[in-house]
XYZ file of C-alpha atoms in Angstrom:
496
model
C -87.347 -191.359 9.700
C -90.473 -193.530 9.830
C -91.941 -194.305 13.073
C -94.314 -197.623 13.133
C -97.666 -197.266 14.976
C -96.845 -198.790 18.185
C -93.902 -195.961 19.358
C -96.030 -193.272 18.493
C -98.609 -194.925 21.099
C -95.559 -195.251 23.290
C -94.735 -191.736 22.627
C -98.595 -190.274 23.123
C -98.791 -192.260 26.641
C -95.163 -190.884 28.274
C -95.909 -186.922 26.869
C -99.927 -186.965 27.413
C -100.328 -189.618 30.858
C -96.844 -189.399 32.153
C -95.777 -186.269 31.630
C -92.274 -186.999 30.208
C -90.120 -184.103 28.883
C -88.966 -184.580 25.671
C -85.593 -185.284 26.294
C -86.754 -188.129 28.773
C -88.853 -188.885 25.890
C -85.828 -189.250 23.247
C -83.600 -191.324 25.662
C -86.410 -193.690 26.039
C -87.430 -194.116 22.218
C -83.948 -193.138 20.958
C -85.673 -190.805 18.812
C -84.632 -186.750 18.128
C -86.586 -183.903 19.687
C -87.328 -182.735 16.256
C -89.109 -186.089 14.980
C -91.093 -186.293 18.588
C -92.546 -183.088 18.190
C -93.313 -183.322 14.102
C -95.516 -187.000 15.861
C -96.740 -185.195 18.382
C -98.477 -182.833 15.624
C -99.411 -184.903 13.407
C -99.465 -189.121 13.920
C -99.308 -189.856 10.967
C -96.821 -187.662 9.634
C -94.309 -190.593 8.769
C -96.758 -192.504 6.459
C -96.094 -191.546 2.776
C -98.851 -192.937 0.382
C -98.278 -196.174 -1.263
C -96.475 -195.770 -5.026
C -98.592 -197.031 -7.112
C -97.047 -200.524 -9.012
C -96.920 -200.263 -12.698
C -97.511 -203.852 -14.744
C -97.447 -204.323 -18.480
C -101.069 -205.063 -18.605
C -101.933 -201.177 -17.683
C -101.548 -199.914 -20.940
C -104.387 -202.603 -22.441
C -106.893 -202.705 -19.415
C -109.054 -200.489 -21.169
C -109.019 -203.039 -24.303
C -110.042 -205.570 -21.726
C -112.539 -203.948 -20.331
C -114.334 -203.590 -23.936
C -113.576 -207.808 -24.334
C -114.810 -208.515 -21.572
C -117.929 -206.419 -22.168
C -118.530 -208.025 -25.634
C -118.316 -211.107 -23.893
C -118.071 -211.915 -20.399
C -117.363 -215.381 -20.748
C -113.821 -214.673 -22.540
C -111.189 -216.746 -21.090
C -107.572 -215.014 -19.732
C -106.093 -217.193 -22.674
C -108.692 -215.964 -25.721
C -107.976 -212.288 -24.352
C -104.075 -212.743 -24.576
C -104.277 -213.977 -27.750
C -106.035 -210.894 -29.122
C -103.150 -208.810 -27.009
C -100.640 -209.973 -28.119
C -100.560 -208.963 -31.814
C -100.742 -205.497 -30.024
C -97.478 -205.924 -27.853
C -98.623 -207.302 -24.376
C -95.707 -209.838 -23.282
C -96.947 -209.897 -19.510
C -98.050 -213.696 -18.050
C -101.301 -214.970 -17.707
C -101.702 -214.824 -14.171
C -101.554 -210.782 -14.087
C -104.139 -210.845 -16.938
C -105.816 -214.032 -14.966
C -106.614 -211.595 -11.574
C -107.125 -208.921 -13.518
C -109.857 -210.710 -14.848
C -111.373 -211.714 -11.580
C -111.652 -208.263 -10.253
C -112.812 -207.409 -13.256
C -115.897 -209.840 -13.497
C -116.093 -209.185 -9.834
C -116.687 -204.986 -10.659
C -119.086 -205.903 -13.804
C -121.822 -208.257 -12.369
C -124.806 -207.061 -12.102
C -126.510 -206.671 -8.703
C -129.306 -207.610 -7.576
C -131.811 -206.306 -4.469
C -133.365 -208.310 -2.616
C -136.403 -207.636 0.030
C -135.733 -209.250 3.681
C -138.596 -212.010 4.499
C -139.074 -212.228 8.295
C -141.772 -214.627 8.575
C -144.435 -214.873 11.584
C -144.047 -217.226 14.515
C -144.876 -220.838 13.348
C -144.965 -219.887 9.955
C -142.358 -221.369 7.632
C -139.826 -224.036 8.371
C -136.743 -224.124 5.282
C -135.241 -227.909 5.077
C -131.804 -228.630 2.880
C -129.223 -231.286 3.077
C -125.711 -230.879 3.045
C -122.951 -233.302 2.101
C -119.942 -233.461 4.465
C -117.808 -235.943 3.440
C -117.394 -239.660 4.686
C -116.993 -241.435 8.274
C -114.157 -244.351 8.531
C -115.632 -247.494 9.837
C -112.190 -249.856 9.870
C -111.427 -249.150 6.399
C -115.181 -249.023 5.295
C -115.818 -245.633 4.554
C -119.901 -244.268 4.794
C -121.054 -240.823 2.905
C -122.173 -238.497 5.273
C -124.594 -235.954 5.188
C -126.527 -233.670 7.644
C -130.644 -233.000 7.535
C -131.022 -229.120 8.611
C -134.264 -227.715 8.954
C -134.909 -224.008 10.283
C -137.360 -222.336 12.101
C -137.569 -219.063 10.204
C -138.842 -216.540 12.808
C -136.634 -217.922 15.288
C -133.641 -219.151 13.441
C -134.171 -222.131 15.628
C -132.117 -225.203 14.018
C -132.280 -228.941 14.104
C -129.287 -230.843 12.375
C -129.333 -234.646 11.860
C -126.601 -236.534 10.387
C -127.246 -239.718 7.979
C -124.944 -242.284 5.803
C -128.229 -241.667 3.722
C -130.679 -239.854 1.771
C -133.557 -242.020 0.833
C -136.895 -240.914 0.743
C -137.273 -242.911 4.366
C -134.441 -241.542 5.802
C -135.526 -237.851 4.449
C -138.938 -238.770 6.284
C -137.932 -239.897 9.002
C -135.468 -236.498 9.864
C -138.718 -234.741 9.497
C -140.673 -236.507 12.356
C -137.405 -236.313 14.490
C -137.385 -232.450 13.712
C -140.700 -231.957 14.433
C -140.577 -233.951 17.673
C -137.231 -231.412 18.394
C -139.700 -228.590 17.416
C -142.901 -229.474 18.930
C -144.829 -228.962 16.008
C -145.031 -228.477 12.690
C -145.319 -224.984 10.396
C -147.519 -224.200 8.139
C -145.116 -224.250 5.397
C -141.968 -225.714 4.742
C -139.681 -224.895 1.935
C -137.114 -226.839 0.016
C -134.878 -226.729 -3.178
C -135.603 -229.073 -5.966
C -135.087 -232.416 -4.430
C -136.383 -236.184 -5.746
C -137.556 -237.040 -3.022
C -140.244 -233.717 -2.983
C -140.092 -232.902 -6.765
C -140.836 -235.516 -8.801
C -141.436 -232.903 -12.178
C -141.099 -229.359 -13.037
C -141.783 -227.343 -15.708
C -141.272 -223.471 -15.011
C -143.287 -222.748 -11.930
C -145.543 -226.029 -12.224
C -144.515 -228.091 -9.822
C -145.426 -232.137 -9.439
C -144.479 -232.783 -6.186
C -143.745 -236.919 -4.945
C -147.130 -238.944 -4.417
C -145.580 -240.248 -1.172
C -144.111 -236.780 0.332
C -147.230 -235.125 -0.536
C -149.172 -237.835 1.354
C -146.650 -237.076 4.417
C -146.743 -233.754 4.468
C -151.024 -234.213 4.049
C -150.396 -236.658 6.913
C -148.614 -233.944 9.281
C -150.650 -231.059 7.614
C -147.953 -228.925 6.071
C -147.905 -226.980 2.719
C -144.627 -227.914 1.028
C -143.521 -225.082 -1.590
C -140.215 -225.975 -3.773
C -137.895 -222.814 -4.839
C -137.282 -221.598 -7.697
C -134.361 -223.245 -9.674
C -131.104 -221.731 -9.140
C -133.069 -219.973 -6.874
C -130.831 -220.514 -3.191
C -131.603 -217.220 -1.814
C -135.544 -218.180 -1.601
C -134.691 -220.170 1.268
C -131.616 -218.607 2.623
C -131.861 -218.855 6.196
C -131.585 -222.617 6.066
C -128.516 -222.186 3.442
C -126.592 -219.709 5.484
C -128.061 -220.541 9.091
C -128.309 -223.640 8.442
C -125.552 -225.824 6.212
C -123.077 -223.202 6.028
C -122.971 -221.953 9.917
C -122.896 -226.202 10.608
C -119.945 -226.388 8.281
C -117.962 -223.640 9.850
C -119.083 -223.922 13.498
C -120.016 -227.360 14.393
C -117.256 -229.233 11.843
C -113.865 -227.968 12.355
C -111.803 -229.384 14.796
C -113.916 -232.328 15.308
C -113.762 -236.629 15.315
C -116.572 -239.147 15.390
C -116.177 -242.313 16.198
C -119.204 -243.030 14.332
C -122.956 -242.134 13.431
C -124.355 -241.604 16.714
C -121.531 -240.520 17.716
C -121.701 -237.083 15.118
C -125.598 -237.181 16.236
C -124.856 -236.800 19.632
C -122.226 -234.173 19.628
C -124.934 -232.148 17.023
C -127.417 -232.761 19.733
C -124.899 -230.994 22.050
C -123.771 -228.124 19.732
C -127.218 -227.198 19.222
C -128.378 -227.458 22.417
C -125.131 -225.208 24.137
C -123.858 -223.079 20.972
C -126.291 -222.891 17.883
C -129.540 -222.271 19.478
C -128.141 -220.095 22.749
C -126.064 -217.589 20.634
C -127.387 -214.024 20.256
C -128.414 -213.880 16.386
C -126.665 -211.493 14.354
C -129.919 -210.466 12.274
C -132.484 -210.869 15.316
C -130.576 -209.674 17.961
C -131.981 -212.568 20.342
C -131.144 -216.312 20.858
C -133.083 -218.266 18.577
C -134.447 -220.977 22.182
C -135.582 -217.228 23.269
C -136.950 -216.079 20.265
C -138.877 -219.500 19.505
C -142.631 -219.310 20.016
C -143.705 -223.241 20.056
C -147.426 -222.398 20.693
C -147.347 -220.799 17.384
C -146.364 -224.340 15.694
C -149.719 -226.472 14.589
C -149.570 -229.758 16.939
C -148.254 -233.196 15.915
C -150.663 -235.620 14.693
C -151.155 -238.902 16.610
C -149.842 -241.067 13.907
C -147.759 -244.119 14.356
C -146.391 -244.475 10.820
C -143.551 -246.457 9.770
C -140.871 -244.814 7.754
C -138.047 -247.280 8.133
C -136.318 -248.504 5.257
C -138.133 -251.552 4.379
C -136.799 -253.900 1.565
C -138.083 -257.915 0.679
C -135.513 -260.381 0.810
C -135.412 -264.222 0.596
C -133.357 -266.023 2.518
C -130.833 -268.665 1.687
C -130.136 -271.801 1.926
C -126.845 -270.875 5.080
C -130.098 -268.677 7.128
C -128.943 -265.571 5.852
C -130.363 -262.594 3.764
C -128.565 -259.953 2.619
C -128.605 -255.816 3.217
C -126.920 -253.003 2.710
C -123.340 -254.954 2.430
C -124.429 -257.322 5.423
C -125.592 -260.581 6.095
C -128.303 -261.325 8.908
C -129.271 -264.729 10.396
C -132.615 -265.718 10.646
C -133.971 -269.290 11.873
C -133.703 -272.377 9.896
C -137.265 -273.125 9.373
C -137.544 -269.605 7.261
C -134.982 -270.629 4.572
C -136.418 -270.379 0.973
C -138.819 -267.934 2.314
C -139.162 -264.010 1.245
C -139.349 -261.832 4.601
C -139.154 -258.123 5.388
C -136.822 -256.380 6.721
C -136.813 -252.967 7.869
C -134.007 -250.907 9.053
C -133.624 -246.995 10.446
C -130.161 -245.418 11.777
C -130.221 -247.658 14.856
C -131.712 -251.172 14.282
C -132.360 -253.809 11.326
C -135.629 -255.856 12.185
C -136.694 -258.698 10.347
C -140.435 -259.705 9.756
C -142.708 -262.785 8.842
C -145.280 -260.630 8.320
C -146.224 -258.743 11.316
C -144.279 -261.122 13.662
C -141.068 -260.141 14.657
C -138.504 -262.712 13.558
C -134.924 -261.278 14.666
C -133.565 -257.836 15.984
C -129.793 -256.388 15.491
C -128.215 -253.394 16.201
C -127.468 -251.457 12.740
C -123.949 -252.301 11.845
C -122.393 -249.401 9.351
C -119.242 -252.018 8.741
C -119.447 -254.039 5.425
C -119.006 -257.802 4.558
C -120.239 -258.117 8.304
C -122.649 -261.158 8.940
C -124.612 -261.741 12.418
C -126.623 -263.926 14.539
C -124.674 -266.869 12.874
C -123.597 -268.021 16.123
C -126.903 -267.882 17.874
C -129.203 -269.728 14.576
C -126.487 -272.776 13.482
C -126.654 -273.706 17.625
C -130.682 -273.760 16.571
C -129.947 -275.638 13.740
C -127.249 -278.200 15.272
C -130.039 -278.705 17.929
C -132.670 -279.652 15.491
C -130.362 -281.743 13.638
C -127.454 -283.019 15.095
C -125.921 -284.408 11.954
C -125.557 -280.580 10.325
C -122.281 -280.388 11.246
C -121.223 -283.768 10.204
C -119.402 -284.586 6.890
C -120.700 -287.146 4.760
C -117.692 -289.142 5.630
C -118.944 -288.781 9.064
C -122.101 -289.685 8.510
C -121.474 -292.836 6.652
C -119.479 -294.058 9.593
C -122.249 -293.072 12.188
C -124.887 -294.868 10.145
C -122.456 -298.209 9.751
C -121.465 -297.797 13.460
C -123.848 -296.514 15.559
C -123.873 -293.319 18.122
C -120.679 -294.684 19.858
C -118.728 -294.046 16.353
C -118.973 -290.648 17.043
C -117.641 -290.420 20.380
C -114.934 -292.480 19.266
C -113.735 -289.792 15.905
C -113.901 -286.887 18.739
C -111.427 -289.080 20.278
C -109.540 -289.387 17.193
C -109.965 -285.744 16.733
C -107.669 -284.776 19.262
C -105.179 -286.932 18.205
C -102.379 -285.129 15.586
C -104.059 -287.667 12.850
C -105.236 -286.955 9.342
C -109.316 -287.191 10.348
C -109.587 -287.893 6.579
C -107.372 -290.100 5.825
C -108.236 -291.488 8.864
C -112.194 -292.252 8.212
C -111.086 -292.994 4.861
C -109.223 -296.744 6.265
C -112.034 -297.183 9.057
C -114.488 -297.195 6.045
C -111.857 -299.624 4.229
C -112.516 -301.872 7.054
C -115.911 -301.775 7.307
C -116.229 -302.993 3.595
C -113.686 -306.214 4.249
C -114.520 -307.039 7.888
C -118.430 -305.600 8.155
C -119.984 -303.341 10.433
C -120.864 -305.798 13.210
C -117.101 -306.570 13.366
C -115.269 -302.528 13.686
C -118.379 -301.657 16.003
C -116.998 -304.546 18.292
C -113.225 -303.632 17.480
C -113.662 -299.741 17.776
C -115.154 -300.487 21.923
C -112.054 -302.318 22.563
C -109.760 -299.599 20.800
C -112.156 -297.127 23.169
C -111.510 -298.468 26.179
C -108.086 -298.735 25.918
C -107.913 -294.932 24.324
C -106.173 -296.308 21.518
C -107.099 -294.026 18.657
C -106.535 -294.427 14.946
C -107.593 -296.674 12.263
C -104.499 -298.813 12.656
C -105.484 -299.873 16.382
C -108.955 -301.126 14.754
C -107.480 -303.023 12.171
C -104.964 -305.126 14.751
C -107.681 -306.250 17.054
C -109.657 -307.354 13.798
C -106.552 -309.016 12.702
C -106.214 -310.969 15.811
C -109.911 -311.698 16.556
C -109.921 -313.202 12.504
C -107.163 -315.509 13.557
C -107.507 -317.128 16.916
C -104.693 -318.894 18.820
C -105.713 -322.532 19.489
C -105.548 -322.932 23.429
C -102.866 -324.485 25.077
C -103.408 -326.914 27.984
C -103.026 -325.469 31.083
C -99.559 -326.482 32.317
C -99.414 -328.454 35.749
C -97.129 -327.233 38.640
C -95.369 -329.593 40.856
C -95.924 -327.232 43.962
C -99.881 -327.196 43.705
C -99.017 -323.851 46.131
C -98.245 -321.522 42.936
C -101.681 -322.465 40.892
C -103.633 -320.889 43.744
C -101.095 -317.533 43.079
C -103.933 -314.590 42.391
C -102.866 -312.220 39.640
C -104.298 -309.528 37.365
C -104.683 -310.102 34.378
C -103.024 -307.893 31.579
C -104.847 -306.666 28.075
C -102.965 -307.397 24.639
C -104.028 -304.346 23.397
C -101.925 -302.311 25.837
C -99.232 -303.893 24.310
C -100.487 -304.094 20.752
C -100.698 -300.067 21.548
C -97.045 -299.536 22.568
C -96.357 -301.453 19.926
C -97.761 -299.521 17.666
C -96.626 -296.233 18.823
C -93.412 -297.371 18.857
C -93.684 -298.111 14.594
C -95.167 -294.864 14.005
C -92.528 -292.598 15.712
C -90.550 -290.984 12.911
């Protein structure tokens, strides 16, 4: 009988703590006298060793051992194939795993000598990639800036839908700032934006990160190629303890959203935890009077781009469209955007401000510049059909089409006949017609052309006729306007 690990703890606690009898014992456990006591001698008396599993591949592991000695690039399928003609029928996933372990047994290893650097001494930057952020439908790449302090294991993480040389630039003063300083040395991979040529261990590093890192007075010293481990505290610390602590289990609702629950992770978790290799937090461990001070510079390393703008007020970036004012149309200006903001510049004056917008296709201030516009030239918004009329008419033409506007009329069709009537009756003549329509809020082309009708054909007067009671010609009475009735009329005709 086998007995699994947690009755023989059951069976240790009543004989050693409680002082059971045996018999108490075997009621309890339903087990026999004789199995209690051979557990009580010896725990693990139960446990027979595992039987080995026999596979059809045993018989030819040494022969793939030797291939895969000859060459350790030889593929699970190039091995079976010389096999076979020897009698292996087993699959290729047995010889697959095999394989693996295998490879895994045969690489060489390599030793390599633990670098603890002095306080203030070496800072190790990297980027990471971490997929994409949702913005309704318009999805961002993200990636994260991580720069370690290497006595401390001190970390700074920065996420970006970027990695321009500005943006890389910019993480750097923002790290610093987090820092208080700057090291001596900071260390990197082969990136563009520090490597712009290498050739073995000559290195050309980029004009315009050398003159930053001049600027800020750091030595910056690329690795190796294929050379990770040189700056392995920012790889493992770094990227890889961000990946598995800070990302799981996590939403953003957008950039500074992710920035600001970093901020908080590094603040609470990354930077308070006792390090495995240091045995100390790294905020404890960190020596900031060891770091060389900031410079007082005020440089500018916002993404900065030239752009005309068109003839609607707009210029274009980064999938958006920004207003400016009207008078800067056909002119080049400069914008310049970071993670936060997109300013625009006519020169060194400040032309328009937006919040950055990570949303494509989006287009602001359009609102807020064709009000500017509309002010400066009322006629903007006008069509030409409009316009025509206004200039024929005068100003009171165009409080009469927002008249007609509200009306359920064709407006083209509309302007089309009040233009017809202009040409046959003359400007003088609708101008006159279209106050009379006004007043008596009788809208619509037709209306215009009635009272021209009836003005172009005058009824001759009739005398006035004489009452015998001389009583009833001295009767007061109002005295009605045709064109109510030429209105009703009207209506009347065009009900369907």
């Amino acid at each position: 009988m086998t007995v699994d690990a947690e009755r023989i703890n059951a069976l240790y606690r009543l004989c050693h703590e409680e002082k059971w009898s045996l018999r108490k014992i075997g009621r309890e456990l339903r087990m026999a006298r004789k199995t209690i006591k051979k557990y009580l001698a010896c725990p693990a008396a139960g446990r027979g060793a595992p039987k080995p599993r026999t596979t059809k591949l045993d018989a030819f592991k040494p022969l793939v051992r030797e291939l895969l000695e000859k060459d350790p690039k030889a593929s699970a399928v190039v091995i079976a194939q010389r096999l076979e003609p020897l009698g292996y029928t087993g699959r290729l996933t047995i010889l697959r795993a095999y394989l693996a372990t295998l490879r895994q047994a045969l690489r060489p290893r390599r030793a390599f000598l633990r670098i603890e650097s002095r306080p203030g001494e070496c800072f190790q930057v990297d980027w990471g990639h971490f997929g994409a952020l949702d913005y309704d439908g318009d999805r961002r790449k993200l990636y994260a800036f991580c720069l370690v302090e290497c006595h401390s294991r001190r970390l700074y993480v920065e996420f970006t839908h970027s990695q321009t040389l500005e943006t890389f630039l910019r993480c750097h003063v923002h790290a610093f700032r987090f820092m208080g300083g700057v090291a001596a040395e900071c260390v990197y991979d082969n990136l563009a934006s520090v490597v712009a040529e290498r050739d073995g261990r000559i290195v050309r590093f980029n004009p315009r990160f050398l003159a930053f890192a001049r600027e800020y007075g750091f030595y910056p010293r690329a690795c190796n190629r294929a050379a990770a481990w040189e700056k392995g505290k920012v790889e493992r610390g770094g990227i890889r303890y961000v990946r598995q602590n800070f990302w799981p289990l996590r939403t953003f609702t957008g950039l500074s959203d992710a920035n600001g629950q970093a901020r908080q992770w590094t603040g609470e978790v990354a930077n308070r935890r006792i390090h495995s290799e240091t045995g100390e937090s790294p905020d404890d461990r960190f020596r900031p009077e060891a770091l060389r001070p900031l410079p007082q510079l005020d440089a500018d390393y916002r993404d900065t781009v030239l752009a005309r703008v068109h003839k609607d007020m707009r210029l274009r970036f980064d999938g958006n469209r920004y207003c400016v004012p009207p008078r800067y149309v056909g002119r080049q200006l400069t914008l310049k955007a970071d993670s936060s903001s997109v300013t625009i510049y006519d020169g060194e004056h400040e032309v328009a401000r937006y919040v950055r917008s990570w949303h494509r296709g989006r287009t602001f201030g359009a609102e807020r510049f064709e009000k500017e516009l509309l002010e400066e030239r009322p006629g903007a918004q006008r069509t030409r059909a409009q316009q025509r009329l206004v200039a024929f008419l005068g100003p009171a033409a165009q409080s009469y089409l927002e008249g007609l506007a509200r009306s359920d009329r064709s407006m083209t069709r509309q302007m089309r006949e009040l233009l017809a009537l202009i040409r046959r009756y003359g400007p003088e003549a609708v101008a006159a017609a279209l106050a009379k329509a006004q007043a008596a809020s009788a809208f619509g082309a037709d209306y215009i052309a009635n009272i021209l009708l009836q003005e172009s054909h005058p009824r001759p007067e009739q005398p006035a006729l004489q009452l015998r009671d001389p009583r009833l010609s001295e009767l007061a009475t109002d005295p009605l306007s045709l064109l109510t009735y030429d209105a009703f009329i009207l209506a009347q005709r065009n009900e369907p």
